JSON list of C-alpha atoms in Angstrom, two decimals:
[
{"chain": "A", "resi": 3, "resn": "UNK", "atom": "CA", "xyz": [20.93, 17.31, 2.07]},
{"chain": "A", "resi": 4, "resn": "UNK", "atom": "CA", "xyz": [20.11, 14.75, -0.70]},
{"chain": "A", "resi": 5, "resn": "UNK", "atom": "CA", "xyz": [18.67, 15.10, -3.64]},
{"chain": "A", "resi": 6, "resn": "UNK", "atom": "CA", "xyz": [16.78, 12.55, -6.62]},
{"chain": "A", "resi": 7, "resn": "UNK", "atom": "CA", "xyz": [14.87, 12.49, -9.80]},
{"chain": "A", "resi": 8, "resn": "UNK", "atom": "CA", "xyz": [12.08, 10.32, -10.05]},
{"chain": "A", "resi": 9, "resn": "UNK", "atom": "CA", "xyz": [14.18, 9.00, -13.47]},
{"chain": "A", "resi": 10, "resn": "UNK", "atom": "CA", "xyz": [16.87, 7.82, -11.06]},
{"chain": "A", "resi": 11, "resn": "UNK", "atom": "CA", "xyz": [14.88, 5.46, -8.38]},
{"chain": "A", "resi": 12, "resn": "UNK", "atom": "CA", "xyz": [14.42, 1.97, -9.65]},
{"chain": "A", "resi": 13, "resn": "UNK", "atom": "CA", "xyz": [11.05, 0.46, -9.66]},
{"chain": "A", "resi": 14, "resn": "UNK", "atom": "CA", "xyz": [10.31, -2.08, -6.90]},
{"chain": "A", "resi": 15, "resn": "UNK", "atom": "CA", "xyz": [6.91, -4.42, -8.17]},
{"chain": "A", "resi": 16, "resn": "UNK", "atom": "CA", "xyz": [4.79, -5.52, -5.20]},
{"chain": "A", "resi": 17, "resn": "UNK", "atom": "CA", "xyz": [5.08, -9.21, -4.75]},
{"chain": "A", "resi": 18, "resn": "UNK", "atom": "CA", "xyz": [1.77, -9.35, -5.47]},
{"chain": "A", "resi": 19, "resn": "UNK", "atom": "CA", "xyz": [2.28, -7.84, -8.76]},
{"chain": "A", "resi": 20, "resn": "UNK", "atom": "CA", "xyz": [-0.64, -5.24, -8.05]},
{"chain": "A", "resi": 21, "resn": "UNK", "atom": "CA", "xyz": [1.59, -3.09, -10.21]},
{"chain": "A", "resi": 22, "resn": "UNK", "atom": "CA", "xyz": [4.26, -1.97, -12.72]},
{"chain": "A", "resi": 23, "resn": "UNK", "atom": "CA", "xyz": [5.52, 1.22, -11.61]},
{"chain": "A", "resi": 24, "resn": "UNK", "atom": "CA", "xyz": [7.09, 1.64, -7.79]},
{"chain": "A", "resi": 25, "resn": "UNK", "atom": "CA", "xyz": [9.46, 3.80, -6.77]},
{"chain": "A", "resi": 26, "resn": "UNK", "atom": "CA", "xyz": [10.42, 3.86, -2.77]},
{"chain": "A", "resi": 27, "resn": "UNK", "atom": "CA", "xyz": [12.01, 7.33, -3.04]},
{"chain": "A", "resi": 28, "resn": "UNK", "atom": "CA", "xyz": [12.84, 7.69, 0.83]},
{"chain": "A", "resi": 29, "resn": "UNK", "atom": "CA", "xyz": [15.32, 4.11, 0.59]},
{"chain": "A", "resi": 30, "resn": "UNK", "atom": "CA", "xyz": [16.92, 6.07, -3.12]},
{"chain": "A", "resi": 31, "resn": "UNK", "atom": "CA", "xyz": [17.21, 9.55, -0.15]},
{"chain": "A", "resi": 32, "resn": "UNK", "atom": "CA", "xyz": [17.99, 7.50, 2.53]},
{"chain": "A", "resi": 33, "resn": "UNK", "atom": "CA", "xyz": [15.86, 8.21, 4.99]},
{"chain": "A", "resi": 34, "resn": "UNK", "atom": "CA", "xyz": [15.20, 7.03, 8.05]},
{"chain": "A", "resi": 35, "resn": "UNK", "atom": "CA", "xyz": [11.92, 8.49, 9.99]},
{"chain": "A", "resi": 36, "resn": "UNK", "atom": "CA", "xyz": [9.67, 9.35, 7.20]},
{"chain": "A", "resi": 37, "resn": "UNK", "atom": "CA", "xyz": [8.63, 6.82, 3.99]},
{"chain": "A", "resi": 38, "resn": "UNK", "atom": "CA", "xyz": [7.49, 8.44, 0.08]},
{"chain": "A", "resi": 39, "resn": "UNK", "atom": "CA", "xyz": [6.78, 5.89, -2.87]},
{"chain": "A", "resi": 40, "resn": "UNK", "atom": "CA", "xyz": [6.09, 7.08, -6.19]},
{"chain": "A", "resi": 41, "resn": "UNK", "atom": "CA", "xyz": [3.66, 5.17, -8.26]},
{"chain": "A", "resi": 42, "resn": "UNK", "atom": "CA", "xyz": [1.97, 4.91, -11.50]},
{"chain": "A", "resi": 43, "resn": "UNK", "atom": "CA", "xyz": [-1.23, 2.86, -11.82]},
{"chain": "A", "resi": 44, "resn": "UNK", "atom": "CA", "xyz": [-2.61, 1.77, -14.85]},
{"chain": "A", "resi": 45, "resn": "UNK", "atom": "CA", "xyz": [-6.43, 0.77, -14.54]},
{"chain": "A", "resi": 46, "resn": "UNK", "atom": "CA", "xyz": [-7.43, -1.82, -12.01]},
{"chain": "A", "resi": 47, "resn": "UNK", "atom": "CA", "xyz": [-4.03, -1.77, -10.68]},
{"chain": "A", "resi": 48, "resn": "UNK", "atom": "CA", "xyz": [-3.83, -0.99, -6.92]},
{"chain": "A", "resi": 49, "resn": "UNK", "atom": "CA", "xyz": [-1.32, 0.79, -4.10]},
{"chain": "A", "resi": 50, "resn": "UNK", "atom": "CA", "xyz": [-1.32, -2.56, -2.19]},
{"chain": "A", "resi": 51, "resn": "UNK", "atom": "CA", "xyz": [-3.15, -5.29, -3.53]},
{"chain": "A", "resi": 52, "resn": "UNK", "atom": "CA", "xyz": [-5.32, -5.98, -0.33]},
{"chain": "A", "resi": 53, "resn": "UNK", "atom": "CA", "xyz": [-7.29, -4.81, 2.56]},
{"chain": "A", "resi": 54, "resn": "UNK", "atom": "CA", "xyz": [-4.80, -3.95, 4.90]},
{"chain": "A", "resi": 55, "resn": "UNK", "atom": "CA", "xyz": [-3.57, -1.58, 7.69]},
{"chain": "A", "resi": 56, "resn": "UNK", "atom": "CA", "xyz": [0.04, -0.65, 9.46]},
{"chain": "A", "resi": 57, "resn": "UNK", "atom": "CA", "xyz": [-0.49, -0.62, 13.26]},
{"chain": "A", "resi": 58, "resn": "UNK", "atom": "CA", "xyz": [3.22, 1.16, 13.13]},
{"chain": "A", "resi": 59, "resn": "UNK", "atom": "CA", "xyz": [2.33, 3.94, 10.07]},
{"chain": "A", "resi": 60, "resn": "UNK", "atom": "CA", "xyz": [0.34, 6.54, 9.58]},
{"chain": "A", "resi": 61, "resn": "UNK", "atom": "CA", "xyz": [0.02, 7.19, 5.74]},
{"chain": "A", "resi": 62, "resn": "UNK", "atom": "CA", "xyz": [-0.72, 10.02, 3.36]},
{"chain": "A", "resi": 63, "resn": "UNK", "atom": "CA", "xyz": [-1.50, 9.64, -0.17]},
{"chain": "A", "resi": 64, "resn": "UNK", "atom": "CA", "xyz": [-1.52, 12.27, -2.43]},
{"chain": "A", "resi": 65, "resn": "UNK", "atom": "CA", "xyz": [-3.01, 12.12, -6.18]},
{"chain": "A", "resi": 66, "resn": "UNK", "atom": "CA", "xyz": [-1.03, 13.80, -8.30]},
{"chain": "A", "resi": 67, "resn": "UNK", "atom": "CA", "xyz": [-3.20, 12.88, -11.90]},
{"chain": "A", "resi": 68, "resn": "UNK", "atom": "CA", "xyz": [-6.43, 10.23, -12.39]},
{"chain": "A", "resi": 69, "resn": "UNK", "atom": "CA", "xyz": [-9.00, 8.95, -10.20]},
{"chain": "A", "resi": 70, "resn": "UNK", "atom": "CA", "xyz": [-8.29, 7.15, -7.33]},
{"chain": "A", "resi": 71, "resn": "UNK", "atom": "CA", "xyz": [-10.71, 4.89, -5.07]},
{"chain": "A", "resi": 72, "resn": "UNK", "atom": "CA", "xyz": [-10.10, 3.70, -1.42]},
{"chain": "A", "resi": 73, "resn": "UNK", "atom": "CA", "xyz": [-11.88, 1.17, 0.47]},
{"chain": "A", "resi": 74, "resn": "UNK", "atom": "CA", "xyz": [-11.93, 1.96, 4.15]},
{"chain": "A", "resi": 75, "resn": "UNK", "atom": "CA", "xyz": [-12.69, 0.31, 7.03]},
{"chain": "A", "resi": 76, "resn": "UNK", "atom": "CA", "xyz": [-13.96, -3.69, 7.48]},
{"chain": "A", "resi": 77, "resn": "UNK", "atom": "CA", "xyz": [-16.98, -1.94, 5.93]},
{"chain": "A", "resi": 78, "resn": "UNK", "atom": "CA", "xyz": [-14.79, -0.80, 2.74]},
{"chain": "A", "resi": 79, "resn": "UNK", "atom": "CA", "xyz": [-16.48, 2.81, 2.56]},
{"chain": "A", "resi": 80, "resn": "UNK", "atom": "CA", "xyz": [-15.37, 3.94, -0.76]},
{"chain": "A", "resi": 81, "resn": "UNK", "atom": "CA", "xyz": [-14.13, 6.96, -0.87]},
{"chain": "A", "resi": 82, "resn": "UNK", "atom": "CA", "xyz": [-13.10, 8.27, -3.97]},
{"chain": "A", "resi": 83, "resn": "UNK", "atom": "CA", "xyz": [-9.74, 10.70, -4.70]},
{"chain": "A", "resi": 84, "resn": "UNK", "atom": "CA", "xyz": [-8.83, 12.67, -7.74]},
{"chain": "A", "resi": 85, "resn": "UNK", "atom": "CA", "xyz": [-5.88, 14.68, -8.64]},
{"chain": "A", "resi": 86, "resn": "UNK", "atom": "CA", "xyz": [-4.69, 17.18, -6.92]},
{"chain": "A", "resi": 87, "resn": "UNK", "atom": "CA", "xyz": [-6.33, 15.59, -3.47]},
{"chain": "A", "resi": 88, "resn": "UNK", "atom": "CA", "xyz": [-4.83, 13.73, -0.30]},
{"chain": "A", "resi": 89, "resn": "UNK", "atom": "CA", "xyz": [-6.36, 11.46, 1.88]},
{"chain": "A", "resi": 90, "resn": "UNK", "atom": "CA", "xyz": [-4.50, 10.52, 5.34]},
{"chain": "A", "resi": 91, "resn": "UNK", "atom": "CA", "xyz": [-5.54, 6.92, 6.88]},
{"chain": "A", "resi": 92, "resn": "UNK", "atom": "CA", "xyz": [-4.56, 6.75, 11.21]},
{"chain": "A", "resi": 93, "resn": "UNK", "atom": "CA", "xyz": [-2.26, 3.63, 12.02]},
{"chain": "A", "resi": 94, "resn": "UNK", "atom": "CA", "xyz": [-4.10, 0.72, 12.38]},
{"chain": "A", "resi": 95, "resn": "UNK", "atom": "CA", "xyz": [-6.75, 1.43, 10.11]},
{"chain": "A", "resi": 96, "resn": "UNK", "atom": "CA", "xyz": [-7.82, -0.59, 7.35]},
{"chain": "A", "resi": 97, "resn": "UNK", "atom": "CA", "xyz": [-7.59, 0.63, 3.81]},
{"chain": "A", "resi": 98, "resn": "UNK", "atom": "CA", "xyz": [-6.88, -0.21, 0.04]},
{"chain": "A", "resi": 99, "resn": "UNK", "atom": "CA", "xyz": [-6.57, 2.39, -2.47]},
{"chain": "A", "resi": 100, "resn": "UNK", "atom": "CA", "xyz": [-6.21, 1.45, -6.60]},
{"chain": "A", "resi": 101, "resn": "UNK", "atom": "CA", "xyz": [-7.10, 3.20, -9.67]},
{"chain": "A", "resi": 102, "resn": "UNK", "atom": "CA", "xyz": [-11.04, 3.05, -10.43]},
{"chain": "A", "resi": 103, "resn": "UNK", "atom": "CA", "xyz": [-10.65, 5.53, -13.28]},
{"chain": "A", "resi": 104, "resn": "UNK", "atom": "CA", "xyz": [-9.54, 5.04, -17.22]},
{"chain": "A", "resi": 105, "resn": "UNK", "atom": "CA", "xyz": [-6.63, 6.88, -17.29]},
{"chain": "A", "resi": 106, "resn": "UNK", "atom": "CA", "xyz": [-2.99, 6.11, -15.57]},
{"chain": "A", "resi": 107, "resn": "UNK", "atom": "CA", "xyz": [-3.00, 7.32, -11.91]},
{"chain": "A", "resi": 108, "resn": "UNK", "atom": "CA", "xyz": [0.34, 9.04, -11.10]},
{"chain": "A", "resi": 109, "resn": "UNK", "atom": "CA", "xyz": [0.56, 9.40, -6.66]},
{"chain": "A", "resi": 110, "resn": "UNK", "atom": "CA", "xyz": [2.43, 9.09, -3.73]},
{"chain": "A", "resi": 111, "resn": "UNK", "atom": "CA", "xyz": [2.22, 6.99, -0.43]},
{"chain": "A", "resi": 112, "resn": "UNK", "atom": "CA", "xyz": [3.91, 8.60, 2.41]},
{"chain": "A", "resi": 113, "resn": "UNK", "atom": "CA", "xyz": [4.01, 7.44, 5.79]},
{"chain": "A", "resi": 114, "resn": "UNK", "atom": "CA", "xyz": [5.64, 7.89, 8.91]},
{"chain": "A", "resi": 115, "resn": "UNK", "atom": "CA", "xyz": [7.46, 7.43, 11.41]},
{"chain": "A", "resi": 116, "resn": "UNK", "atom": "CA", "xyz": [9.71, 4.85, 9.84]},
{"chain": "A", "resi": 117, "resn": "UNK", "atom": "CA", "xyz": [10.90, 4.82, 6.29]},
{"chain": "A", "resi": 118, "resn": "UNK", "atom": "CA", "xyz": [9.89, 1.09, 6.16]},
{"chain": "A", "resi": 119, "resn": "UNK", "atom": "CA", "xyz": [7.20, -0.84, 7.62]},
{"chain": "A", "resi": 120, "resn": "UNK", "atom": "CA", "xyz": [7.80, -3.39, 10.66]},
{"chain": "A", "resi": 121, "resn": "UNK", "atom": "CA", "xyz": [6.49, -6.65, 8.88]},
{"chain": "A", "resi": 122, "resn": "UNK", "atom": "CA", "xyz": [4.85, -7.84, 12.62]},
{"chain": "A", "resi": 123, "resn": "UNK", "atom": "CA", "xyz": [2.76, -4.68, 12.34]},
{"chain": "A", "resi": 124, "resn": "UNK", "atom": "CA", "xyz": [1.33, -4.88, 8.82]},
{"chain": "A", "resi": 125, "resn": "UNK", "atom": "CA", "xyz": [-2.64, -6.94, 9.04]},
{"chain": "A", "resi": 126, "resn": "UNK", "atom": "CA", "xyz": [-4.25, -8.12, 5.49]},
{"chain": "A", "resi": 127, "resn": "UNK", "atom": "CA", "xyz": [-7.62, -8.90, 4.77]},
{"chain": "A", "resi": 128, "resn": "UNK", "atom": "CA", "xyz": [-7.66, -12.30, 2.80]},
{"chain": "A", "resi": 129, "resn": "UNK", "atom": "CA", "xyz": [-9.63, -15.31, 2.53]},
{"chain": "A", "resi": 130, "resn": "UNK", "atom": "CA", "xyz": [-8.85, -17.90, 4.35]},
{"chain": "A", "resi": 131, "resn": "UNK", "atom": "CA", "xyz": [-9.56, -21.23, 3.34]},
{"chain": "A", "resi": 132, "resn": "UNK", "atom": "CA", "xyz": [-9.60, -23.01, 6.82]},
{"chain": "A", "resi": 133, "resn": "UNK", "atom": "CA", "xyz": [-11.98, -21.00, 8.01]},
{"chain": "A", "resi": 134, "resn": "UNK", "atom": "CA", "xyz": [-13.78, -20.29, 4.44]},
{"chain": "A", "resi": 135, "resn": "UNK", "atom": "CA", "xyz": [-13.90, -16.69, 5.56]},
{"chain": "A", "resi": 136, "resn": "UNK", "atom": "CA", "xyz": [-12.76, -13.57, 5.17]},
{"chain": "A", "resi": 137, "resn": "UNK", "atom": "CA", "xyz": [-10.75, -13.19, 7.74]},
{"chain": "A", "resi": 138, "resn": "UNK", "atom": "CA", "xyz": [-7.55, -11.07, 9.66]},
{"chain": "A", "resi": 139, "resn": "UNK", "atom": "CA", "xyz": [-4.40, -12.05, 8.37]},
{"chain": "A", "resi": 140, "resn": "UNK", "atom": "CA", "xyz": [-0.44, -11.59, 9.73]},
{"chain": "A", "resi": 141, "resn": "UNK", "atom": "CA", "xyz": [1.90, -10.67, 6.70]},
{"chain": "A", "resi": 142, "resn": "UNK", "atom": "CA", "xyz": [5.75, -12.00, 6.49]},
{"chain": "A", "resi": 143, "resn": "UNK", "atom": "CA", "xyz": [7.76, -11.51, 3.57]},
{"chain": "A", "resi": 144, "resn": "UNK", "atom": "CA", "xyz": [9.46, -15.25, 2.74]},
{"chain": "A", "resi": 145, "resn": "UNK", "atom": "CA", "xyz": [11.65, -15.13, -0.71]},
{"chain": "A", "resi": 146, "resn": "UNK", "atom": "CA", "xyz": [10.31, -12.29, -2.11]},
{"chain": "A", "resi": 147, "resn": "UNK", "atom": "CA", "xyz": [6.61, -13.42, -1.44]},
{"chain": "A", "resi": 148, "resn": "UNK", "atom": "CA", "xyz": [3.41, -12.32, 0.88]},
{"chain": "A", "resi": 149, "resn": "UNK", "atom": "CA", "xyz": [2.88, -15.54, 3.47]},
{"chain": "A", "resi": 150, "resn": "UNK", "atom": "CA", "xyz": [-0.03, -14.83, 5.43]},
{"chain": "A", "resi": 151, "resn": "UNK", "atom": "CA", "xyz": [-1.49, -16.01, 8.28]},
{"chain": "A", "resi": 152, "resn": "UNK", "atom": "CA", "xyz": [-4.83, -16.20, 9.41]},
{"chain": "A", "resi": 153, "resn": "UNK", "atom": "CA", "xyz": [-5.22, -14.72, 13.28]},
{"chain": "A", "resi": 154, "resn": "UNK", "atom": "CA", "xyz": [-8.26, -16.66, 14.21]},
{"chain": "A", "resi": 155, "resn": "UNK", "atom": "CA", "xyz": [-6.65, -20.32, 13.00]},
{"chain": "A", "resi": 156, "resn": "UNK", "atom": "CA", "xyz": [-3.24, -19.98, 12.18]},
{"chain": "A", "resi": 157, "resn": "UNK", "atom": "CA", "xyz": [-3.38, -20.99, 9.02]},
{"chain": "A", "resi": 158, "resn": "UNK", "atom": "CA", "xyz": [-0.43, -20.03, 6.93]},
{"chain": "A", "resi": 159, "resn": "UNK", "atom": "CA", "xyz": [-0.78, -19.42, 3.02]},
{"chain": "A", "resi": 160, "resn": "UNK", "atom": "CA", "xyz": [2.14, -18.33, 0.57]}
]
C-alpha cells in the first residue's frame, strides 16, 4: 500500500503548454495498470491541447469544481461537464476536454489499463499544412516536444 498528497506530486506541464497545473499521481504511487492525473485549469486552458484519442486507454474524467467542456467525436459534439460529474470516453475515440467556464477547473483524468500511454497508440487532430487540411495525425514525443505526423502524407511537424 502507498500513499500521497496532492502537495507532494510535482507538476508535469504538457509540452504543449495547454496548462500550469499537472500532477500524474499514479507515476508519484507507482502504479502500473491503472493511470490518475490531477489538474487545475484556469480558463481556456485544456486537459490535452488537441483533438485526440488513445487506441490503448480507456479514460475517465471526473470534475471535481468548474465547468468543463468536451468535444467528441470528428464531429466535436460538445458536451458539457460540471462538478461533481464524470464522463468516460471508449479507446479509440476522439475527444478534447478544457475549461469553458470562468472559474479554475479542479479534475482528474484516469485511464486504464496502463499507467502511461503507448506513444504509437495516441492519434491527434491537427492541421496539416501539406495537405492544408485537417487531418489524422501520429504523435512521438522528441526532446520534450509533440512531433506529429500526418497519416494521409507523412508529413512530419515539431
Amino acid at each position: 500500500m502507498d500513499t500521497v498528497t496532492i502537495d507532494d506530486v510535482p507538476v508535469e506541464r504538457n509540452p504543449m503548454q495547454v496548462h500550469d497545473i499537472r500532477k500524474p499521481v499514479s507515476r508519484k504511487l507507482g502504479t502500473e495498470h491503472f493511470a490518475a492525473n490531477y489538474f487545475e485549469l484556469d480558463p481556456g486552458d485544456s486537459f490535452s491541447g488537441s483533438l485526440h484519442r488513445h487506441h490503448d486507454q480507456e479514460e475517465v474524467f471526473y470534475i471535481e469544481q468548474g465547468q468543463t467542456t468536451f468535444e467528441v467525436g470528428l464531429d466535436r459534439e460538445e458536451v458539457d461537464v460540471s462538478g461533481g460529474e464524470l464522463i468516460r470516453f471508449e479507446p479509440g475515440e476522439f475527444q478534447e476536454g478544457y475549461n469553458s467556464g470562468d472559474e479554475r477547473v479542479v479534475g482528474w483524468a484516469f485511464g486504464a489499463p496502463g499507467a502511461t500511454h503507448d506513444w504509437d497508440e495516441i492519434e491527434s487532430r491537427a492541421h496539416c499544412p501539406e495537405c492544408d487540411a485537417e487531418t489524422t495525425q501520429s504523435v512521438a514525443l522528441a526532446d520534450g516536444r509533440f512531433e506529429l505526423t500526418c497519416t494521409d502524407c507523412g508529413n512530419v511537424q515539431g
